[in-house]
């Protein structure tokens, strides 16, 4: 059975719990382990790219919303310098988000080649 | 001197289709559907597991799209086999029901964008339909609605969202004329959808970052406005790169939110960035990229650019081919039929019909469930104006187009619950107040022009409060529960609880009304020819068949009996007349028993009165006789004529069809005939009576003529005709003699 990001079992996520003020946003937030499990399912159904996406998502699942929005912003065209992207990738790698770090490094190389750095 | 074309051409110029623009193919501008000289020949070279050439481009020349696809979008273990297949050989696999979907998916994973475009371009329309039937991800087809209005009125949004859910739409997409209103629209549609049905997914299409923010708070439950483009220039103009989109895609998944990307023909042409390539090839790049970044699905089939594709030869075929490419790449297809692509009802139906018949994960990526003028995406190819047409088309073909009939008698109550829920949520959460008058108008309104003028600032205030207070779906569920909307509260909560499981993140997922996930994983399409694949359940078939306009013989019997009156009473067997001025009006067996009203809406007795008046004008003596042995109008008239002293009879069927007969004519002949019962008027019956009198006197009157109509009169009345004939048939007694009827007006 799945657990929410907060650790609460899915079965406890009821309207009664809500009314008792026992549900917080993290109780209806997906757990990284669940995303990993969904990645396995996607792989079994012929879509390794969807699986890779779920695994990147599992890394992001631990980050606050503002950080995800900032990361997205940093990857938009001509928003970041090479140094900034490098630093971002290092930071992600250091925080147990190697797949996202790899995505940023790959983007940095592509942006350098195609004139999309700031 | 400019010569005016002939009338035939002037007349044709006036037809709706000639409001549409038709473009000559112009490959340099990208105005070409399936293949352009600039499209690269498919190629793939791999060295040591690294793609060094993709569709004629070497690694050093890769743009960002090539680069991303080369790195992530191809299954190199199958690429050699897939690329070696001939285009036609591969296309045949798409169509062959003996080749399973999984085999196509396996091979296509190794095809470059140019290769897949070439293969799909080989498919002719019925072959595209076969491919779509076989290749769509989810077994059960579904449909998506637009729910918007000119005013961003929350009450009407909620009422219309509930209505759309009641009609069977499983995804609702809203958007805003005023960007800052977005959170208010999201809340209103989410609440309305929850009142309408369980498990309806909701999105609010706005700018990428705001859409993600609303998704994270559970104000919406899926996202779709994540645009991909087929050329790097247009992609960057759209302020994104493949990597930013990949990150965004993961961002949605990281919060358990369903998302798909959007692309589709015409976008690059409209931005003058097609680089001379065909629409199909550019879209193939988008679809490859969608798969490469890990999106589970694609909305394409010429979304905003549908009319651009439709302007060129084979453009509509290209739109459908786009959807098939998505399916072949093992992704969810939300298959266009979105923006209105023609002013012509014929053309817009032609554009959609093959996809409706084949079935798609979402047949429309935006059926305008509201009226055209309220659609803030612009009018859809299908709108509220067309919901009954859609239901009829589903029924005509026996296919599941995702919709069902919402019971008219319960819709008022449903819409009332929806607006009350929004009123209560807005009040409890401090978002605004509404008057009873506003509620009542929103319940009844067919569109926003029927509302009490909304205070635009009130909506904006509500939206800002939602955003600034960080309101979440939990707050909405709680507010619903606290104000007595328990069912809607549970449904809103269920949509965010589902995120914890994440099963709806898999390809082509929808929720059914019991919150079960139907997806590629749980409800896979396994079509393998006749007798396999999706077939509506008996209950679903009954929904498809049972449209509200359906009528049976019993309905007609009840309706006819409401017009019953004791004006015609039998006075015994009919006698042979001897008076040369004696004209007999023969009526069919059901008249005065079960049939009282003709198809034109006239009562049979009123018709008889006109006939009698006409005969009286000519100085004739008239009798009314019911012919009991036959319902055949010729025999009714001839029998009447043989009873008449003059040898002239009028035959009248209960449905209103009438003729003049003469005793020496064969049964199928007649002197004059009104066969178009629905369009007959009292004057016409009086003329028929008078003419019968003139025949009786040996004159040759100008014959009464059938009125002509160019309306689909048979479509309108044949159901009633069949039922009326059945009622008449029940009254036939072959052994019974004609009986004289006494008529009291």
XYZ file of N, CA, C and O in Angstrom, chain B residues 484-629:
584
model
N -22.158 21.335 3.757
C -23.159 20.297 3.470
C -23.047 19.666 2.099
O -23.915 18.890 1.704
N -22.013 19.975 1.357
C -21.842 19.356 0.038
C -20.910 18.144 0.185
O -19.793 18.135 -0.334
N -21.389 17.160 0.899
C -20.515 16.049 1.295
C -19.978 15.261 0.104
O -18.803 14.878 0.075
N -20.872 14.990 -0.848
C -20.442 14.181 -1.986
C -19.357 14.896 -2.783
O -18.316 14.320 -3.129
N -19.596 16.183 -3.069
C -18.597 16.949 -3.819
C -17.296 17.038 -3.021
O -16.198 16.952 -3.586
N -17.410 17.181 -1.704
C -16.214 17.253 -0.852
C -15.381 15.976 -0.995
O -14.162 16.026 -1.194
N -16.061 14.840 -0.928
C -15.339 13.566 -1.053
C -14.680 13.431 -2.413
O -13.581 12.895 -2.531
N -15.383 13.923 -3.436
C -14.825 13.791 -4.790
C -13.602 14.688 -4.989
O -12.631 14.282 -5.630
N -13.650 15.892 -4.442
C -12.478 16.776 -4.553
C -11.299 16.158 -3.802
O -10.172 16.121 -4.298
N -11.597 15.644 -2.633
C -10.524 15.012 -1.856
C -9.965 13.794 -2.597
O -8.741 13.596 -2.652
N -10.857 13.012 -3.179
C -10.413 11.786 -3.864
C -9.416 12.094 -4.976
O -8.490 11.324 -5.232
N -9.601 13.239 -5.642
C -8.703 13.570 -6.749
C -7.288 13.854 -6.256
O -6.312 13.589 -6.971
N -7.151 14.413 -5.055
C -5.787 14.641 -4.558
C -5.236 13.410 -3.826
O -4.031 13.180 -3.848
N -6.124 12.635 -3.243
C -5.659 11.383 -2.621
C -5.098 10.445 -3.700
O -4.118 9.725 -3.477
N -5.716 10.506 -4.895
C -5.237 9.640 -5.989
C -3.773 9.925 -6.317
O -3.048 9.056 -6.811
N -3.336 11.140 -6.032
C -1.933 11.493 -6.316
C -0.964 10.647 -5.496
O 0.174 10.422 -5.908
N -1.421 10.250 -4.344
C -0.544 9.460 -3.471
C -0.270 8.093 -4.109
O 0.833 7.558 -3.992
N -1.276 7.563 -4.807
C -1.076 6.271 -5.495
C -0.303 6.460 -6.800
O 0.532 5.646 -7.158
N -0.651 7.517 -7.519
C 0.074 7.812 -8.757
C -0.256 6.927 -9.944
O 0.400 7.020 -10.983
N -1.263 6.069 -9.826
C -1.572 5.177 -10.954
C -2.055 5.950 -12.189
O -1.932 5.465 -13.316
N -2.607 7.125 -11.944
C -3.106 7.922 -13.068
C -1.982 8.665 -13.787
O -2.250 9.416 -14.715
N -0.741 8.470 -13.339
C 0.384 9.061 -14.068
C 0.780 8.197 -15.257
O 1.513 8.634 -16.144
N 0.297 6.965 -15.256
C 0.621 6.080 -16.382
C -0.118 6.554 -17.637
O -1.048 7.357 -17.565
N 0.300 6.003 -18.765
C -0.183 6.483 -20.061
C -1.699 6.380 -20.207
O -2.302 5.354 -19.901
N -2.277 7.477 -20.696
C -3.686 7.521 -21.106
C -4.645 7.236 -19.960
O -5.685 6.600 -20.152
N -4.323 7.748 -18.789
C -5.171 7.437 -17.640
C -6.363 8.383 -17.524
O -6.244 9.587 -17.705
N -7.499 7.798 -17.255
C -8.659 8.550 -16.768
C -9.166 7.800 -15.540
O -8.761 6.660 -15.288
N -10.031 8.459 -14.806
C -10.737 7.767 -13.723
C -12.128 7.446 -14.221
O -12.750 8.258 -14.902
N -12.631 6.268 -13.854
C -14.054 6.048 -14.079
C -14.802 6.610 -12.872
O -14.191 7.185 -11.965
N -16.115 6.451 -12.863
C -16.871 7.128 -11.804
C -16.769 6.427 -10.456
O -17.299 6.913 -9.458
N -16.090 5.277 -10.448
C -15.788 4.631 -9.173
C -14.326 4.860 -8.788
O -13.778 4.124 -7.960
N -13.714 5.859 -9.436
C -12.319 6.226 -9.166
C -11.328 5.111 -9.506
O -10.200 5.100 -9.009
N -11.738 4.196 -10.373
C -10.769 3.225 -10.870
C -10.018 3.869 -12.021
O -10.616 4.566 -12.847
N -8.721 3.635 -12.074
C -7.916 4.187 -13.154
C -8.041 3.298 -14.389
O -7.852 2.085 -14.311
N -8.389 3.917 -15.524
C -8.362 3.218 -16.811
C -7.193 3.797 -17.590
O -7.165 4.990 -17.882
N -6.224 2.945 -17.942
C -5.021 3.441 -18.617
C -4.442 2.342 -19.487
O -4.983 1.236 -19.561
N -3.339 2.679 -20.122
C -2.585 1.677 -20.879
C -2.283 0.449 -20.018
O -2.219 -0.667 -20.504
N -2.102 0.693 -18.727
C -1.735 -0.403 -17.827
C -2.962 -1.213 -17.393
O -2.943 -2.441 -17.427
N -4.027 -0.511 -17.032
C -5.182 -1.212 -16.448
C -6.269 -1.525 -17.466
O -7.135 -2.355 -17.202
N -6.236 -0.848 -18.599
C -7.296 -1.017 -19.597
C -6.665 -0.968 -20.991
O -6.981 -0.110 -21.812
N -5.732 -1.896 -21.253
C -4.984 -1.798 -22.511
C -5.844 -2.139 -23.726
O -6.705 -3.009 -23.672
N -5.577 -1.432 -24.801
C -6.263 -1.703 -26.069
C -5.619 -2.926 -26.715
O -4.442 -2.916 -27.032
N -6.399 -3.965 -26.886
C -5.847 -5.195 -27.479
C -6.564 -5.553 -28.762
O -6.808 -6.721 -29.061
N -6.908 -4.520 -29.531
C -7.633 -4.766 -30.782
C -6.817 -5.673 -31.705
O -5.631 -5.450 -31.926
N -7.494 -6.682 -32.225
C -6.820 -7.595 -33.164
C -7.806 -8.036 -34.237
O -7.811 -9.179 -34.659
N -8.655 -7.118 -34.658
C -9.615 -7.446 -35.707
C -11.016 -7.629 -35.158
O -11.254 -7.477 -33.950
N -11.961 -7.950 -36.064
C -13.365 -8.094 -35.649
C -13.521 -9.030 -34.448
O -12.828 -10.044 -34.343
N -14.383 -8.645 -33.524
C -14.630 -9.482 -32.362
C -13.664 -9.232 -31.218
O -13.745 -9.891 -30.183
N -12.746 -8.295 -31.416
C -11.781 -7.988 -30.339
C -11.840 -6.500 -30.034
O -12.511 -5.746 -30.720
N -11.100 -6.103 -29.032
C -10.995 -4.680 -28.716
C -12.206 -4.160 -27.987
O -13.021 -4.921 -27.454
N -12.310 -2.842 -27.967
C -13.368 -2.204 -27.171
C -14.748 -2.467 -27.755
O -14.989 -2.329 -28.945
N -15.634 -2.831 -26.894
C -17.048 -2.950 -27.236
C -17.786 -2.354 -26.038
O -17.493 -2.705 -24.901
N -18.715 -1.438 -26.272
C -19.404 -0.859 -25.108
C -20.091 -1.959 -24.299
O -20.625 -2.920 -24.874
N -20.069 -1.818 -22.980
C -20.804 -2.754 -22.127
C -22.292 -2.578 -22.433
O -22.695 -1.549 -22.986
N -23.125 -3.542 -22.079
C -24.564 -3.364 -22.337
C -25.102 -2.077 -21.720
O -25.919 -1.386 -22.333
N -24.615 -1.738 -20.535
C -25.105 -0.509 -19.896
C -24.664 0.716 -20.683
O -25.427 1.665 -20.878
N -23.408 0.689 -21.132
C -22.907 1.820 -21.912
C -23.627 1.898 -23.264
O -23.956 2.984 -23.749
N -23.878 0.739 -23.864
C -24.596 0.723 -25.142
C -25.988 1.336 -24.971
O -26.468 2.082 -25.826
N -26.606 1.043 -23.845
C -27.940 1.596 -23.590
C -27.873 3.119 -23.480
O -28.767 3.829 -23.929
N -26.779 3.630 -22.892
C -26.603 5.091 -22.824
C -26.438 5.688 -24.216
O -26.977 6.748 -24.519
N -25.653 4.990 -25.036
C -25.407 5.494 -26.388
C -26.716 5.483 -27.191
O -27.023 6.426 -27.915
N -27.476 4.419 -27.028
C -28.707 4.264 -27.825
C -29.829 5.178 -27.336
O -30.622 5.681 -28.122
N -29.890 5.378 -26.002
C -31.083 5.999 -25.430
C -31.051 7.509 -25.417
O -31.060 8.121 -24.351
N -31.028 8.135 -26.579
C -31.047 9.598 -26.578
C -32.439 10.097 -26.198
O -33.428 9.381 -26.318
N -32.475 11.330 -25.737
C -33.729 11.820 -25.146
C -34.827 12.005 -26.176
O -36.002 12.087 -25.828
N -34.453 12.071 -27.460
C -35.472 12.297 -28.484
C -36.121 10.999 -28.947
O -37.041 11.020 -29.771
N -35.642 9.871 -28.431
C -36.134 8.575 -28.890
C -37.617 8.404 -28.539
O -38.036 8.719 -27.431
N -38.421 7.902 -29.483
C -39.843 7.674 -29.245
C -40.230 6.276 -29.721
O -39.695 5.779 -30.700
N -41.221 5.693 -29.061
C -41.749 4.403 -29.475
C -43.233 4.499 -29.759
O -43.854 5.557 -29.579
N -43.798 3.392 -30.213
C -45.224 3.363 -30.546
C -46.063 3.742 -29.324
O -47.051 4.460 -29.435
N -45.650 3.259 -28.144
C -46.435 3.543 -26.952
C -46.490 5.045 -26.647
O -47.504 5.570 -26.228
N -45.323 5.731 -26.876
C -45.318 7.182 -26.679
C -46.341 7.836 -27.589
O -47.059 8.747 -27.203
N -46.397 7.350 -28.829
C -47.313 7.954 -29.788
C -48.765 7.629 -29.443
O -49.655 8.464 -29.594
N -48.985 6.428 -28.930
C -50.350 6.049 -28.555
C -50.866 6.996 -27.452
O -51.984 7.494 -27.518
N -49.993 7.241 -26.488
C -50.376 8.137 -25.400
C -50.632 9.545 -25.942
O -51.632 10.195 -25.614
N -49.697 9.983 -26.810
C -49.837 11.327 -27.368
C -51.127 11.445 -28.185
O -51.879 12.411 -28.053
N -51.414 10.432 -29.016
C -52.637 10.469 -29.835
C -53.888 10.468 -28.950
O -54.844 11.192 -29.218
N -53.857 9.660 -27.921
C -55.076 9.535 -27.114
C -55.386 10.834 -26.364
O -56.521 11.073 -25.973
N -54.350 11.686 -26.223
C -54.626 12.961 -25.551
C -55.478 13.882 -26.441
O -55.995 14.891 -25.978
N -55.612 13.519 -27.696
C -56.440 14.322 -28.602
C -57.778 13.662 -28.896
O -58.520 14.097 -29.764
N -58.060 12.568 -28.178
C -59.285 11.811 -28.458
C -60.519 12.656 -28.171
O -60.534 13.470 -27.264
N -61.521 12.456 -28.978
C -62.789 13.155 -28.759
C -63.902 12.341 -29.395
O -63.675 11.604 -30.353
N -65.085 12.427 -28.875
C -66.204 11.592 -29.354
C -66.937 12.182 -30.534
O -68.167 12.230 -30.541
N -66.182 12.657 -31.513
C -66.856 13.334 -32.630
C -67.341 12.360 -33.694
O -68.153 12.693 -34.526
N -66.748 11.181 -33.708
C -67.088 10.216 -34.754
C -67.711 8.994 -34.098
O -67.045 8.314 -33.328
N -68.959 8.744 -34.395
C -69.595 7.561 -33.824
C -70.160 6.705 -34.949
O -70.647 7.226 -35.967
N -70.061 5.407 -34.754
C -70.510 4.480 -35.799
C -72.043 4.429 -35.816
O -72.684 4.408 -34.770
N -72.581 4.405 -37.021
C -74.040 4.278 -37.120
C -74.408 3.073 -37.987
O -75.387 3.089 -38.704
N -73.511 2.075 -37.968
C -73.852 0.831 -38.642
C -73.188 0.685 -40.003
O -72.448 1.569 -40.428
N -73.432 -0.464 -40.673
C -72.771 -0.754 -41.950
C -73.065 0.319 -42.992
O -74.168 0.874 -43.024
N -72.058 0.580 -43.819
C -72.206 1.616 -44.826
C -73.055 1.092 -45.985
O -72.887 -0.049 -46.426
N -73.929 1.951 -46.489
C -74.794 1.567 -47.601
C -74.216 2.071 -48.907
O -73.349 2.956 -48.909
N -74.690 1.480 -50.036
C -74.308 1.979 -51.355
C -75.172 3.185 -51.674
O -76.400 3.134 -51.569
N -74.565 4.288 -52.045
C -75.326 5.485 -52.352
C -75.888 5.431 -53.769
O -75.366 4.719 -54.641
N -76.924 6.188 -53.990
C -77.538 6.223 -55.323
C -77.589 7.644 -55.862
O -77.664 7.858 -57.071
N -77.512 8.618 -54.984
C -77.550 10.025 -55.385
C -76.295 10.349 -56.191
O -75.185 10.104 -55.720
N -76.409 10.884 -57.423
C -75.199 11.192 -58.204
C -74.320 12.263 -57.555
O -73.183 12.455 -57.952
N -74.844 12.954 -56.584
C -74.013 13.938 -55.877
C -73.457 13.358 -54.573
O -72.861 14.076 -53.765
N -73.622 12.093 -54.355
C -73.134 11.439 -53.127
C -71.641 11.145 -53.269
O -71.228 10.421 -54.185
N -70.830 11.755 -52.424
C -69.369 11.509 -52.386
C -69.039 10.920 -51.014
O -69.509 11.434 -49.988
N -68.262 9.842 -50.997
C -67.932 9.193 -49.729
C -66.485 9.509 -49.335
O -65.567 9.382 -50.157
N -66.329 9.955 -48.113
C -64.976 10.128 -47.565
C -64.651 8.862 -46.770
O -65.284 8.586 -45.746
N -63.710 8.083 -47.258
C -63.310 6.876 -46.540
C -62.145 7.193 -45.615
O -61.178 7.834 -46.039
N -62.265 6.792 -44.372
C -61.140 7.004 -43.448
C -60.543 5.650 -43.051
O -61.221 4.621 -43.108
N -59.321 5.660 -42.657
C -58.596 4.421 -42.344
C -59.056 3.857 -40.993
O -59.710 4.558 -40.211
N -58.700 2.585 -40.694
C -59.302 1.887 -39.549
C -59.038 2.534 -38.181
O -59.849 2.414 -37.273
N -57.896 3.230 -38.048
C -57.575 3.772 -36.728
C -58.259 5.084 -36.414
O -58.254 5.519 -35.256
N -58.778 5.729 -37.437
C -59.351 7.069 -37.230
C -60.507 7.002 -36.234
O -61.414 6.189 -36.369
N -60.451 7.833 -35.240
C -61.511 7.866 -34.229
C -61.408 6.738 -33.224
O -62.235 6.623 -32.328
N -60.401 5.898 -33.359
C -60.190 4.824 -32.368
C -58.880 5.053 -31.621
O -58.859 5.159 -30.397
N -57.774 5.084 -32.379
C -56.482 5.330 -31.732
C -55.744 6.499 -32.388
O -54.734 6.949 -31.868
N -56.235 6.948 -33.522
C -55.542 8.021 -34.237
C -56.472 9.227 -34.323
O -57.604 9.124 -34.813
N -55.967 10.331 -33.839
C -56.805 11.532 -33.739
C -56.173 12.754 -34.371
O -56.834 13.737 -34.633
N -54.875 12.676 -34.577
C -54.173 13.871 -35.034
C -53.274 13.507 -36.212
O -52.563 12.499 -36.165
N -53.289 14.318 -37.247
C -52.476 14.031 -38.422
C -51.052 14.547 -38.216
O -50.777 15.284 -37.260
N -50.176 14.179 -39.134
C -48.761 14.570 -39.012
C -48.558 16.075 -39.125
O -47.571 16.610 -38.634
N -49.480 16.762 -39.767
C -49.318 18.217 -39.906
C -49.730 18.938 -38.632
O -49.580 20.144 -38.534
N -50.262 18.178 -37.665
C -50.707 18.803 -36.430
C -52.197 19.115 -36.429
O -52.752 19.509 -35.403
N -52.849 18.953 -37.577
C -54.311 19.160 -37.625
C -55.002 17.948 -37.017
O -54.568 16.811 -37.221
N -56.100 18.189 -36.311
C -56.905 17.063 -35.841
C -57.625 16.454 -37.027
O -58.011 17.155 -37.973
N -57.812 15.142 -36.977
C -58.498 14.466 -38.079
C -59.884 15.083 -38.286
O -60.331 15.285 -39.426
N -60.551 15.419 -37.201
C -61.899 15.993 -37.352
C -61.841 17.338 -38.072
O -62.753 17.678 -38.840
N -60.788 18.094 -37.844
C -60.675 19.380 -38.549
C -60.411 19.169 -40.038
O -60.908 19.915 -40.884
N -59.629 18.144 -40.326
C -59.400 17.806 -41.734
C -60.720 17.407 -42.378
O -61.070 17.850 -43.488
N -61.469 16.563 -41.663
C -62.761 16.121 -42.208
C -63.667 17.325 -42.444
O -64.366 17.404 -43.461
N -63.634 18.274 -41.517
C -64.498 19.460 -41.672
C -64.133 20.227 -42.943
O -65.005 20.678 -43.677
N -62.835 20.342 -43.210
C -62.404 21.048 -44.431
C -62.883 20.309 -45.674
O -63.359 20.925 -46.640
N -62.729 18.983 -45.645
C -63.170 18.203 -46.810
C -64.679 18.370 -47.019
O -65.162 18.569 -48.150
N -65.420 18.309 -45.911
C -66.881 18.452 -45.987
C -67.247 19.842 -46.512
O -68.133 19.982 -47.362
N -66.527 20.849 -46.042
C -66.814 22.214 -46.498
C -66.547 22.345 -47.999
O -67.306 22.998 -48.721
N -65.456 21.726 -48.437
C -65.130 21.793 -49.860
C -66.206 21.124 -50.707
O -66.617 21.634 -51.757
N -66.666 19.979 -50.241
C -67.717 19.262 -50.976
C -69.010 20.070 -50.982
O -69.722 20.151 -51.996
N -69.281 20.703 -49.844
C -70.520 21.482 -49.751
C -70.498 22.664 -50.716
O -71.496 22.992 -51.341
N -69.293 23.257 -50.855
C -69.152 24.376 -51.813
C -69.592 23.954 -53.205
O -70.126 24.760 -53.970
N -69.341 22.692 -53.524
C -69.690 22.207 -54.868
C -71.080 21.584 -54.889
O -71.462 20.945 -55.869
N -71.784 21.724 -53.799
C -73.166 21.247 -53.765
C -73.280 19.733 -53.663
O -74.277 19.140 -54.088
N -72.279 19.086 -53.139
C -72.315 17.626 -53.018
C -72.806 17.206 -51.635
O -72.710 17.950 -50.657
N -73.267 15.979 -51.593
C -73.692 15.394 -50.338
C -72.574 14.444 -49.900
O -72.141 13.597 -50.687
N -72.119 14.603 -48.693
C -70.949 13.828 -48.269
C -71.300 12.857 -47.151
O -72.144 13.159 -46.290
N -70.676 11.732 -47.214
C -70.785 10.776 -46.110
C -69.376 10.397 -45.667
O -68.440 10.402 -46.477
N -69.232 10.026 -44.376
C -67.941 9.545 -43.874
C -68.081 8.068 -43.539
O -69.027 7.672 -42.837
N -67.179 7.277 -44.094
C -67.232 5.832 -43.896
C -65.863 5.356 -43.436
O -64.835 5.757 -44.010
N -65.844 4.536 -42.386
C -64.562 3.965 -41.971
C -64.361 2.638 -42.674
O -65.208 1.740 -42.587
N -63.246 2.532 -43.380
C -62.911 1.285 -44.068
C -62.107 0.446 -43.078
O -61.027 0.851 -42.657
N -62.619 -0.677 -42.693
C -62.012 -1.443 -41.597
C -61.052 -2.537 -42.044
O -60.318 -3.086 -41.233
N -61.055 -2.835 -43.340
C -60.341 -4.041 -43.771
C -58.919 -3.774 -44.240
O -58.167 -4.710 -44.469
